[in-house]
C-alpha cells in the first residue's frame, strides 16, 4: 500500500521540471526563451550555440525571465539550454534564405510596428494577470495536496486499528 502511494505521488511530479525551449529568428537575431513546465522562466541558465560539428559558436546566459537574444549569421546550428541538475533542452535550427531575409512584395503583408507594439502591451497585461492567477492557483494546489496527505495518513491510521 505504501509503495502504491509513493509511486502515485512520484508520478504526479514527473513533468514538474521539464525544460521547454522556444526559439525565433528575425532580422539576423535569434530570440531564445527557456521555461519550465509550470511557466516559470529558466533564470540565469547557460545557453550554448554550437555548430553541427560540435564547435561552440557562442555562450550566454538567460535573464530573469528565461530569455536571451543573439545576433547570429550561421544558417545551421544547435541551441542548448542547461538549467543544471540534468535539465537540458536542445534544438537544431536550420535556416534557409527565405527565413533570413524579409521581403515585403505586397503592401498587404506589411505590419505596422506601432500596431504590433500596442498588441504587445495588451498581451503583456494579460500575461501579468494570468501570472497572478497562477500564483493563487499554486497556493490552492499546495493546500489541496496537504489535505490529501492528511487524509491519507488518517485513512492509514484507521486501517491499522
mmCIF file of C-alpha atoms in Angstrom:
data_model
loop_
_atom_site.group_PDB
_atom_site.id
_atom_site.type_symbol
_atom_site.label_atom_id
_atom_site.label_comp_id
_atom_site.label_asym_id
_atom_site.label_seq_id
_atom_site.Cartn_x
_atom_site.Cartn_y
_atom_site.Cartn_z
ATOM 1 C CA UNK A 1 0.000 0.000 0.000
ATOM 2 C CA UNK A 2 2.818 2.383 0.894
ATOM 3 C CA UNK A 3 4.567 1.616 -2.364
ATOM 4 C CA UNK A 4 1.410 2.386 -4.329
ATOM 5 C CA UNK A 5 1.063 5.758 -2.584
ATOM 6 C CA UNK A 6 4.739 6.556 -3.165
ATOM 7 C CA UNK A 7 4.525 5.704 -6.878
ATOM 8 C CA UNK A 8 1.384 7.788 -7.352
ATOM 9 C CA UNK A 9 2.957 10.806 -5.632
ATOM 10 C CA UNK A 10 6.116 10.401 -7.671
ATOM 11 C CA UNK A 11 4.252 10.155 -10.965
ATOM 12 C CA UNK A 12 2.396 13.427 -10.316
ATOM 13 C CA UNK A 13 5.649 15.387 -10.338
ATOM 14 C CA UNK A 14 7.407 13.754 -13.285
ATOM 15 C CA UNK A 15 6.958 16.713 -15.621
ATOM 16 C CA UNK A 16 7.238 19.425 -12.967
ATOM 17 C CA UNK A 17 10.752 20.386 -14.036
ATOM 18 C CA UNK A 18 10.662 19.710 -17.765
ATOM 19 C CA UNK A 19 12.623 22.394 -19.569
ATOM 20 C CA UNK A 20 10.990 23.817 -22.699
ATOM 21 C CA UNK A 21 12.870 25.740 -25.372
ATOM 22 C CA UNK A 22 11.326 28.172 -27.826
ATOM 23 C CA UNK A 23 13.366 29.984 -30.465
ATOM 24 C CA UNK A 24 12.531 32.603 -33.052
ATOM 25 C CA UNK A 25 14.754 34.105 -35.739
ATOM 26 C CA UNK A 26 14.074 37.559 -37.105
ATOM 27 C CA UNK A 27 16.282 40.117 -38.872
ATOM 28 C CA UNK A 28 19.507 38.270 -38.061
ATOM 29 C CA UNK A 29 18.668 37.959 -34.349
ATOM 30 C CA UNK A 30 17.929 34.696 -32.602
ATOM 31 C CA UNK A 31 15.435 35.048 -29.755
ATOM 32 C CA UNK A 32 15.663 32.273 -27.169
ATOM 33 C CA UNK A 33 13.047 31.602 -24.496
ATOM 34 C CA UNK A 34 13.586 28.791 -21.978
ATOM 35 C CA UNK A 35 10.925 27.961 -19.425
ATOM 36 C CA UNK A 36 9.798 25.131 -17.176
ATOM 37 C CA UNK A 37 6.524 23.235 -17.439
ATOM 38 C CA UNK A 38 4.914 25.470 -14.808
ATOM 39 C CA UNK A 39 5.615 28.564 -16.944
ATOM 40 C CA UNK A 40 8.467 29.971 -14.870
ATOM 41 C CA UNK A 41 11.425 31.213 -16.878
ATOM 42 C CA UNK A 42 14.742 29.417 -16.659
ATOM 43 C CA UNK A 43 16.642 32.124 -14.778
ATOM 44 C CA UNK A 44 20.369 32.542 -15.479
ATOM 45 C CA UNK A 45 20.608 29.249 -17.375
ATOM 46 C CA UNK A 46 23.579 28.503 -19.600
ATOM 47 C CA UNK A 47 22.893 28.806 -23.327
ATOM 48 C CA UNK A 48 25.355 27.368 -25.829
ATOM 49 C CA UNK A 49 25.196 27.818 -29.565
ATOM 50 C CA UNK A 50 27.100 25.042 -31.330
ATOM 51 C CA UNK A 51 27.766 24.320 -34.956
ATOM 52 C CA UNK A 52 26.622 20.957 -36.287
ATOM 53 C CA UNK A 53 30.174 19.617 -35.927
ATOM 54 C CA UNK A 54 30.145 20.448 -32.197
ATOM 55 C CA UNK A 55 32.213 23.630 -32.179
ATOM 56 C CA UNK A 56 30.935 26.241 -29.691
ATOM 57 C CA UNK A 57 29.947 29.393 -31.559
ATOM 58 C CA UNK A 58 28.689 31.407 -28.608
ATOM 59 C CA UNK A 59 27.847 31.134 -24.910
ATOM 60 C CA UNK A 60 25.496 33.297 -22.894
ATOM 61 C CA UNK A 61 23.031 33.189 -20.005
ATOM 62 C CA UNK A 62 19.300 33.779 -19.904
ATOM 63 C CA UNK A 63 17.888 36.746 -17.994
ATOM 64 C CA UNK A 64 15.466 36.525 -15.051
ATOM 65 C CA UNK A 65 12.595 35.818 -17.484
ATOM 66 C CA UNK A 66 14.438 32.966 -19.201
ATOM 67 C CA UNK A 67 15.095 34.989 -22.366
ATOM 68 C CA UNK A 68 18.254 35.594 -24.360
ATOM 69 C CA UNK A 69 18.954 37.358 -27.671
ATOM 70 C CA UNK A 70 21.835 36.764 -30.011
ATOM 71 C CA UNK A 71 22.899 38.079 -33.404
ATOM 72 C CA UNK A 72 23.966 35.112 -35.488
ATOM 73 C CA UNK A 73 24.977 34.684 -39.104
ATOM 74 C CA UNK A 74 25.196 30.888 -39.308
ATOM 75 C CA UNK A 75 22.495 29.013 -41.189
ATOM 76 C CA UNK A 76 22.656 25.720 -39.257
ATOM 77 C CA UNK A 77 23.385 25.396 -35.565
ATOM 78 C CA UNK A 78 22.266 23.790 -32.317
ATOM 79 C CA UNK A 79 20.861 25.692 -29.332
ATOM 80 C CA UNK A 80 21.458 24.007 -25.965
ATOM 81 C CA UNK A 81 19.990 25.348 -22.720
ATOM 82 C CA UNK A 82 21.312 23.837 -19.487
ATOM 83 C CA UNK A 83 19.345 24.513 -16.289
ATOM 84 C CA UNK A 84 21.671 22.346 -14.190
ATOM 85 C CA UNK A 85 20.553 19.220 -12.383
ATOM 86 C CA UNK A 86 20.105 17.293 -15.632
ATOM 87 C CA UNK A 87 17.532 19.671 -17.106
ATOM 88 C CA UNK A 88 18.750 20.233 -20.668
ATOM 89 C CA UNK A 89 16.857 21.296 -23.781
ATOM 90 C CA UNK A 90 18.287 21.124 -27.312
ATOM 91 C CA UNK A 91 17.030 22.399 -30.610
ATOM 92 C CA UNK A 92 18.617 22.017 -34.035
ATOM 93 C CA UNK A 93 17.997 25.086 -36.166
ATOM 94 C CA UNK A 94 18.350 25.115 -39.913
ATOM 95 C CA UNK A 95 17.572 28.370 -41.670
ATOM 96 C CA UNK A 96 17.032 28.849 -45.350
ATOM 97 C CA UNK A 97 17.284 32.108 -47.278
ATOM 98 C CA UNK A 98 13.539 32.752 -47.083
ATOM 99 C CA UNK A 99 13.654 32.852 -43.291
ATOM 100 C CA UNK A 100 16.742 35.038 -43.005
ATOM 101 C CA UNK A 101 15.665 37.770 -45.385
ATOM 102 C CA UNK A 102 12.355 39.510 -45.117
ATOM 103 C CA UNK A 103 10.925 40.738 -48.366
ATOM 104 C CA UNK A 104 7.642 42.544 -48.421
ATOM 105 C CA UNK A 105 6.500 42.421 -52.022
ATOM 106 C CA UNK A 106 2.907 43.279 -51.256
ATOM 107 C CA UNK A 107 1.694 46.106 -49.098
ATOM 108 C CA UNK A 108 -0.887 43.684 -47.714
ATOM 109 C CA UNK A 109 1.894 41.814 -45.915
ATOM 110 C CA UNK A 110 3.239 44.915 -44.190
ATOM 111 C CA UNK A 111 2.535 45.104 -40.491
ATOM 112 C CA UNK A 112 2.917 48.486 -38.887
ATOM 113 C CA UNK A 113 5.257 48.331 -35.923
ATOM 114 C CA UNK A 114 3.149 50.605 -33.735
ATOM 115 C CA UNK A 115 0.208 48.226 -34.115
ATOM 116 C CA UNK A 116 2.428 45.364 -33.008
ATOM 117 C CA UNK A 117 3.609 47.362 -30.011
ATOM 118 C CA UNK A 118 0.024 48.110 -28.985
ATOM 119 C CA UNK A 119 -0.876 44.456 -29.293
ATOM 120 C CA UNK A 120 2.261 43.542 -27.364
ATOM 121 C CA UNK A 121 1.256 45.842 -24.475
ATOM 122 C CA UNK A 122 -2.187 44.244 -24.347
ATOM 123 C CA UNK A 123 -0.659 40.781 -24.291
ATOM 124 C CA UNK A 124 1.802 41.753 -21.562
ATOM 125 C CA UNK A 125 -1.087 42.979 -19.406
ATOM 126 C CA UNK A 126 -2.904 39.686 -19.957
ATOM 127 C CA UNK A 127 0.226 37.723 -19.098
ATOM 128 C CA UNK A 128 0.630 39.631 -15.822
ATOM 129 C CA UNK A 129 -2.977 38.902 -14.933
ATOM 130 C CA UNK A 130 -2.540 35.223 -15.747
ATOM 131 C CA UNK A 131 0.646 35.076 -13.665
ATOM 132 C CA UNK A 132 -1.233 36.461 -10.679
ATOM 133 C CA UNK A 133 -3.993 33.910 -11.174
ATOM 134 C CA UNK A 134 -1.363 31.170 -11.446
ATOM 135 C CA UNK A 135 0.105 32.202 -8.088
ATOM 136 C CA UNK A 136 -3.319 31.887 -6.471
ATOM 137 C CA UNK A 137 -3.835 28.531 -8.173
ATOM 138 C CA UNK A 138 -0.453 27.279 -6.971
ATOM 139 C CA UNK A 139 -1.381 28.211 -3.405
ATOM 140 C CA UNK A 140 -4.671 26.327 -3.758
ATOM 141 C CA UNK A 141 -2.834 23.278 -5.109
ATOM 142 C CA UNK A 142 -0.490 23.303 -2.124
ATOM 143 C CA UNK A 143 -3.401 23.441 0.309
ATOM 144 C CA UNK A 144 -5.177 20.636 -1.564
ATOM 145 C CA UNK A 145 -2.023 18.480 -1.556
ATOM 146 C CA UNK A 146 -1.610 18.967 2.184
ATOM 147 C CA UNK A 147 -5.243 17.976 2.762
ATOM 148 C CA UNK A 148 -4.769 14.856 0.634
ATOM 149 C CA UNK A 149 -1.675 13.886 2.626
ATOM 150 C CA UNK A 150 -3.510 14.397 5.918
ATOM 151 C CA UNK A 151 -6.415 12.334 4.557
ATOM 152 C CA UNK A 152 -4.093 9.507 3.534
ATOM 153 C CA UNK A 153 -2.495 9.398 6.962
ATOM 154 C CA UNK A 154 -5.915 9.477 8.602
ATOM 155 C CA UNK A 155 -7.081 6.610 6.382
ATOM 156 C CA UNK A 156 -3.927 4.591 7.149
ATOM 157 C CA UNK A 157 -4.384 5.169 10.870
ATOM 158 C CA UNK A 158 -7.990 3.944 10.692
ATOM 159 C CA UNK A 159 -6.962 0.850 8.681
ATOM 160 C CA UNK A 160 -4.228 -0.084 11.198
ATOM 161 C CA UNK A 161 -6.737 -0.183 14.085
#
